[in-house]
Amino acid sequence: MLTVRAPATSANLGSGFDVFGIALDRPADVIRVERAPETTITVTGVGSQYIPEDPAKNTVGAVADALDAPAHIEIDKGVRPSSGLGSSAASAAGAAVALNELYDRGRSREELVPIAAEGEEVVSGIAHADNVAPALLGGFTIVAGGEVVRVDASLPIVACLPEASVSTRDAREVVPRSAPIEDVVETVGHASTLAVGMTRDDPKLVGRGMDGGIVTPERVALIEGYGDAREAALDAGATGVTVSGAGPTLLAVCREGNRRSVAGAMLDAFDARGVESRAYQTAIGEGARLY
Ligand code: HSE
């Protein structure tokens, strides 16, 4: 039996809708695989009751098919589904790494990106790679024109998850179909600032580069308490706050040493609105890892 730890990820980062992603140190899924005549799946852990074990409906079933690698696959969820933390991507990326090794398929991490993205299609209806790319490669990733650019990056992060679910399908319904040129220009400016910030591990540039975006303002309406929690995090010293992926998790970029106060401020802000939440004090981290 082979075991892989596959990390949570955060996509979009405000200005990079469907393009930017980061791997997070925690939380993570653990995937175990062993050869079998046909694929079967068991799911345990956080939110497992919402995840189908039928291989035709589970993100990892598509991955096993694509790699022609039938197996019994055990998924121990650490990344809650519908959290905006790349839950399905963690499982898909973990399964891709594990099955590639189990069957000695010899695919590189880059080659596994489109394979894991097929698993994403099962869940969200679109094979977007902005979560599976960082889940496989780690660091900060840019998915553009079918290619992935990876940047080593390391920044302290708080991911605050309110007790609500937002499905990626629903969150994609509110994405504007077009945008004024002024908004496009502003977003390109922010995205460029963020990308440079990542190459320098500069929390100020990254935080500033997460501002605005064409999609985020539409999505915050789906998250009760977003405005208060964002303000609280910024007051506590976060350099930028945005919606993580499709939400409802809020992603706050921090400086060395202020994660605890940022996490506390966000939890208190949600609590004051009567919304339960939990905060992960985490960091930009590595991709899926074989034990
Ligand atoms: N880029 C995707 C979206 C990520 O925001 O819809 C979903 O996790």
PDB file of C-alpha atoms in Angstrom, residues 83-243:
ATOM      1  CA  SER A  83     -14.521  25.091   1.588  1.00  0.00           C
ATOM      2  CA  GLY A  84     -12.615  26.915  -1.163  1.00  0.00           C
ATOM      3  CA  LEU A  85      -9.447  25.103  -0.117  1.00  0.00           C
ATOM      4  CA  GLY A  86      -9.148  22.779  -3.104  1.00  0.00           C
ATOM      5  CA  SER A  87     -10.675  19.749  -1.414  1.00  0.00           C
ATOM      6  CA  SER A  88     -11.342  17.777  -4.600  1.00  0.00           C
ATOM      7  CA  ALA A  89      -7.996  18.890  -6.043  1.00  0.00           C
ATOM      8  CA  ALA A  90      -6.122  17.553  -3.005  1.00  0.00           C
ATOM      9  CA  SER A  91      -7.716  14.129  -3.492  1.00  0.00           C
ATOM     10  CA  ALA A  92      -7.177  14.186  -7.273  1.00  0.00           C
ATOM     11  CA  ALA A  93      -3.543  15.277  -6.985  1.00  0.00           C
ATOM     12  CA  GLY A  94      -2.842  12.793  -4.190  1.00  0.00           C
ATOM     13  CA  ALA A  95      -4.377   9.947  -6.195  1.00  0.00           C
ATOM     14  CA  ALA A  96      -2.448  10.967  -9.320  1.00  0.00           C
ATOM     15  CA  VAL A  97       0.887  10.875  -7.463  1.00  0.00           C
ATOM     16  CA  ALA A  98       0.048   7.619  -5.673  1.00  0.00           C
ATOM     17  CA  LEU A  99      -1.261   5.742  -8.748  1.00  0.00           C
ATOM     18  CA  ASN A 100       1.572   6.996 -10.951  1.00  0.00           C
ATOM     19  CA  GLU A 101       3.977   5.438  -8.449  1.00  0.00           C
ATOM     20  CA  LEU A 102       1.907   2.287  -7.796  1.00  0.00           C
ATOM     21  CA  TYR A 103       1.779   1.410 -11.504  1.00  0.00           C
ATOM     22  CA  ASP A 104       5.171   2.896 -12.329  1.00  0.00           C
ATOM     23  CA  ARG A 105       3.650   5.114 -15.028  1.00  0.00           C
ATOM     24  CA  GLY A 106       6.657   7.446 -15.046  1.00  0.00           C
ATOM     25  CA  ARG A 107       4.689  10.679 -15.473  1.00  0.00           C
ATOM     26  CA  SER A 108       6.328  13.873 -14.254  1.00  0.00           C
ATOM     27  CA  ARG A 109       4.486  16.145 -11.814  1.00  0.00           C
ATOM     28  CA  GLU A 110       3.797  18.548 -14.712  1.00  0.00           C
ATOM     29  CA  GLU A 111       2.333  15.707 -16.778  1.00  0.00           C
ATOM     30  CA  LEU A 112       0.055  14.774 -13.885  1.00  0.00           C
ATOM     31  CA  VAL A 113      -1.543  18.266 -13.840  1.00  0.00           C
ATOM     32  CA  PRO A 114      -4.019  17.691 -16.749  1.00  0.00           C
ATOM     33  CA  ILE A 115      -4.742  14.187 -15.449  1.00  0.00           C
ATOM     34  CA  ALA A 116      -5.668  15.461 -11.991  1.00  0.00           C
ATOM     35  CA  ALA A 117      -7.642  18.280 -13.637  1.00  0.00           C
ATOM     36  CA  GLU A 118      -9.886  15.646 -15.254  1.00  0.00           C
ATOM     37  CA  GLY A 119     -10.853  14.704 -11.724  1.00  0.00           C
ATOM     38  CA  GLU A 120     -11.779  18.349 -11.082  1.00  0.00           C
ATOM     39  CA  GLU A 121     -14.139  18.232 -14.047  1.00  0.00           C
ATOM     40  CA  VAL A 122     -16.155  15.484 -12.366  1.00  0.00           C
ATOM     41  CA  VAL A 123     -16.817  17.781  -9.411  1.00  0.00           C
ATOM     42  CA  SER A 124     -17.134  21.281 -10.862  1.00  0.00           C
ATOM     43  CA  GLY A 125     -17.983  20.627 -14.514  1.00  0.00           C
ATOM     44  CA  ILE A 126     -14.802  22.329 -15.710  1.00  0.00           C
ATOM     45  CA  ALA A 127     -11.275  20.938 -15.833  1.00  0.00           C
ATOM     46  CA  HIS A 128      -9.595  23.938 -14.216  1.00  0.00           C
ATOM     47  CA  ALA A 129      -6.035  23.289 -13.062  1.00  0.00           C
ATOM     48  CA  ASP A 130      -5.490  26.215 -10.697  1.00  0.00           C
ATOM     49  CA  ASN A 131      -5.866  23.995  -7.617  1.00  0.00           C
ATOM     50  CA  VAL A 132      -4.334  20.748  -8.876  1.00  0.00           C
ATOM     51  CA  ALA A 133      -1.204  22.531 -10.160  1.00  0.00           C
ATOM     52  CA  PRO A 134      -0.101  23.802  -6.729  1.00  0.00           C
ATOM     53  CA  ALA A 135      -1.326  20.586  -5.071  1.00  0.00           C
ATOM     54  CA  LEU A 136       1.097  18.664  -7.317  1.00  0.00           C
ATOM     55  CA  LEU A 137       3.974  21.128  -7.649  1.00  0.00           C
ATOM     56  CA  GLY A 138       3.845  23.157  -4.417  1.00  0.00           C
ATOM     57  CA  GLY A 139       4.675  26.851  -4.078  1.00  0.00           C
ATOM     58  CA  PHE A 140       2.918  29.489  -6.203  1.00  0.00           C
ATOM     59  CA  THR A 141       1.650  28.431  -9.622  1.00  0.00           C
ATOM     60  CA  ILE A 142       0.433  30.283 -12.690  1.00  0.00           C
ATOM     61  CA  VAL A 143      -1.752  28.288 -15.109  1.00  0.00           C
ATOM     62  CA  ALA A 144      -1.887  30.001 -18.490  1.00  0.00           C
ATOM     63  CA  GLY A 145      -2.338  28.749 -22.039  1.00  0.00           C
ATOM     64  CA  GLY A 146      -2.322  25.128 -20.915  1.00  0.00           C
ATOM     65  CA  GLU A 147       1.120  25.540 -19.298  1.00  0.00           C
ATOM     66  CA  VAL A 148       2.102  25.860 -15.654  1.00  0.00           C
ATOM     67  CA  VAL A 149       4.747  28.215 -14.309  1.00  0.00           C
ATOM     68  CA  ARG A 150       5.893  27.410 -10.776  1.00  0.00           C
ATOM     69  CA  VAL A 151       7.556  29.813  -8.385  1.00  0.00           C
ATOM     70  CA  ASP A 152       9.153  28.822  -5.077  1.00  0.00           C
ATOM     71  CA  ALA A 153       7.418  30.965  -2.527  1.00  0.00           C
ATOM     72  CA  SER A 154       7.138  31.040   1.224  1.00  0.00           C
ATOM     73  CA  LEU A 155       4.780  33.335   3.091  1.00  0.00           C
ATOM     74  CA  PRO A 156       2.792  33.002   6.328  1.00  0.00           C
ATOM     75  CA  ILE A 157      -0.935  32.578   5.656  1.00  0.00           C
ATOM     76  CA  VAL A 158      -4.145  32.355   7.659  1.00  0.00           C
ATOM     77  CA  ALA A 159      -7.051  30.522   6.039  1.00  0.00           C
ATOM     78  CA  CYS A 160     -10.271  31.177   7.952  1.00  0.00           C
ATOM     79  CA  LEU A 161     -13.152  28.833   7.154  1.00  0.00           C
ATOM     80  CA  PRO A 162     -16.660  29.873   8.235  1.00  0.00           C
ATOM     81  CA  GLU A 163     -19.186  27.114   8.897  1.00  0.00           C
ATOM     82  CA  ALA A 164     -20.936  27.413   5.535  1.00  0.00           C
ATOM     83  CA  SER A 165     -20.599  25.667   2.206  1.00  0.00           C
ATOM     84  CA  VAL A 166     -20.235  27.265  -1.200  1.00  0.00           C
ATOM     85  CA  SER A 167     -20.234  24.900  -4.152  1.00  0.00           C
ATOM     86  CA  THR A 168     -17.854  25.748  -6.959  1.00  0.00           C
ATOM     87  CA  ARG A 169     -20.708  25.316  -9.428  1.00  0.00           C
ATOM     88  CA  ASP A 170     -22.811  27.958  -7.593  1.00  0.00           C
ATOM     89  CA  ALA A 171     -19.862  30.317  -7.215  1.00  0.00           C
ATOM     90  CA  ARG A 172     -19.179  30.101 -10.949  1.00  0.00           C
ATOM     91  CA  GLU A 173     -22.760  31.210 -11.658  1.00  0.00           C
ATOM     92  CA  VAL A 174     -21.968  34.696 -10.320  1.00  0.00           C
ATOM     93  CA  VAL A 175     -18.815  35.159 -12.409  1.00  0.00           C
ATOM     94  CA  PRO A 176     -19.347  38.149 -14.739  1.00  0.00           C
ATOM     95  CA  ARG A 177     -19.301  37.245 -18.437  1.00  0.00           C
ATOM     96  CA  SER A 178     -17.600  40.518 -19.397  1.00  0.00           C
ATOM     97  CA  ALA A 179     -15.821  43.410 -17.690  1.00  0.00           C
ATOM     98  CA  PRO A 180     -15.101  47.081 -18.389  1.00  0.00           C
ATOM     99  CA  ILE A 181     -11.599  47.750 -19.724  1.00  0.00           C
ATOM    100  CA  GLU A 182     -10.777  49.860 -16.608  1.00  0.00           C
ATOM    101  CA  ASP A 183     -11.392  46.808 -14.392  1.00  0.00           C
ATOM    102  CA  VAL A 184      -9.277  44.623 -16.673  1.00  0.00           C
ATOM    103  CA  VAL A 185      -6.400  47.123 -16.567  1.00  0.00           C
ATOM    104  CA  GLU A 186      -6.607  47.353 -12.774  1.00  0.00           C
ATOM    105  CA  THR A 187      -6.677  43.560 -12.435  1.00  0.00           C
ATOM    106  CA  VAL A 188      -3.646  43.096 -14.695  1.00  0.00           C
ATOM    107  CA  GLY A 189      -1.800  45.613 -12.525  1.00  0.00           C
ATOM    108  CA  HIS A 190      -2.707  43.781  -9.340  1.00  0.00           C
ATOM    109  CA  ALA A 191      -1.887  40.358 -10.798  1.00  0.00           C
ATOM    110  CA  SER A 192       1.525  41.534 -11.983  1.00  0.00           C
ATOM    111  CA  THR A 193       2.272  43.058  -8.588  1.00  0.00           C
ATOM    112  CA  LEU A 194       1.303  39.813  -6.882  1.00  0.00           C
ATOM    113  CA  ALA A 195       3.455  37.652  -9.154  1.00  0.00           C
ATOM    114  CA  VAL A 196       6.515  39.821  -8.545  1.00  0.00           C
ATOM    115  CA  GLY A 197       5.744  39.775  -4.813  1.00  0.00           C
ATOM    116  CA  MET A 198       5.772  35.972  -4.844  1.00  0.00           C
ATOM    117  CA  THR A 199       9.228  35.876  -6.429  1.00  0.00           C
ATOM    118  CA  ARG A 200      10.461  38.081  -3.557  1.00  0.00           C
ATOM    119  CA  ASP A 201       8.460  36.496  -0.708  1.00  0.00           C
ATOM    120  CA  ASP A 202       7.198  40.028  -0.111  1.00  0.00           C
ATOM    121  CA  PRO A 203       3.938  39.982   1.884  1.00  0.00           C
ATOM    122  CA  LYS A 204       3.259  43.659   1.160  1.00  0.00           C
ATOM    123  CA  LEU A 205       3.338  43.273  -2.636  1.00  0.00           C
ATOM    124  CA  VAL A 206       1.402  39.996  -2.535  1.00  0.00           C
ATOM    125  CA  GLY A 207      -1.245  41.474  -0.231  1.00  0.00           C
ATOM    126  CA  ARG A 208      -1.633  44.564  -2.395  1.00  0.00           C
ATOM    127  CA  GLY A 209      -1.835  42.401  -5.508  1.00  0.00           C
ATOM    128  CA  MET A 210      -4.782  40.457  -4.087  1.00  0.00           C
ATOM    129  CA  ASP A 211      -7.005  43.560  -4.030  1.00  0.00           C
ATOM    130  CA  GLY A 212     -10.095  43.871  -6.184  1.00  0.00           C
ATOM    131  CA  GLY A 213     -10.310  41.486  -9.069  1.00  0.00           C
ATOM    132  CA  ILE A 214     -13.278  41.118 -11.387  1.00  0.00           C
ATOM    133  CA  VAL A 215     -14.738  38.005  -9.774  1.00  0.00           C
ATOM    134  CA  THR A 216     -14.117  38.422  -6.028  1.00  0.00           C
ATOM    135  CA  PRO A 217     -16.501  41.380  -5.477  1.00  0.00           C
ATOM    136  CA  GLU A 218     -19.355  39.269  -6.885  1.00  0.00           C
ATOM    137  CA  ARG A 219     -18.512  36.319  -4.689  1.00  0.00           C
ATOM    138  CA  VAL A 220     -18.152  38.036  -1.318  1.00  0.00           C
ATOM    139  CA  ALA A 221     -21.929  38.449  -1.262  1.00  0.00           C
ATOM    140  CA  LEU A 222     -22.169  34.650  -0.873  1.00  0.00           C
ATOM    141  CA  ILE A 223     -20.131  34.763   2.380  1.00  0.00           C
ATOM    142  CA  GLU A 224     -21.878  36.038   5.498  1.00  0.00           C
ATOM    143  CA  GLY A 225     -19.525  38.141   7.614  1.00  0.00           C
ATOM    144  CA  TYR A 226     -16.868  38.498   4.913  1.00  0.00           C
ATOM    145  CA  GLY A 227     -16.510  42.296   5.206  1.00  0.00           C
ATOM    146  CA  ASP A 228     -16.115  42.295   9.001  1.00  0.00           C
ATOM    147  CA  ALA A 229     -13.617  39.411   9.003  1.00  0.00           C
ATOM    148  CA  ARG A 230     -11.587  41.051   6.233  1.00  0.00           C
ATOM    149  CA  GLU A 231     -11.417  44.386   8.079  1.00  0.00           C
ATOM    150  CA  ALA A 232     -10.473  42.631  11.321  1.00  0.00           C
ATOM    151  CA  ALA A 233      -7.642  40.748   9.626  1.00  0.00           C
ATOM    152  CA  LEU A 234      -6.271  43.901   8.009  1.00  0.00           C
ATOM    153  CA  ASP A 235      -6.478  45.760  11.356  1.00  0.00           C
ATOM    154  CA  ALA A 236      -4.531  42.889  12.949  1.00  0.00           C
ATOM    155  CA  GLY A 237      -1.742  43.308  10.406  1.00  0.00           C
ATOM    156  CA  ALA A 238      -2.637  41.076   7.444  1.00  0.00           C
ATOM    157  CA  THR A 239      -1.276  42.613   4.244  1.00  0.00           C
ATOM    158  CA  GLY A 240      -4.151  41.398   2.063  1.00  0.00           C
ATOM    159  CA  VAL A 241      -7.358  39.379   2.335  1.00  0.00           C
ATOM    160  CA  THR A 242      -9.436  37.756  -0.376  1.00  0.00           C
ATOM    161  CA  VAL A 243     -11.776  34.846  -1.035  1.00  0.00           C
TER     162      VAL A 243
END
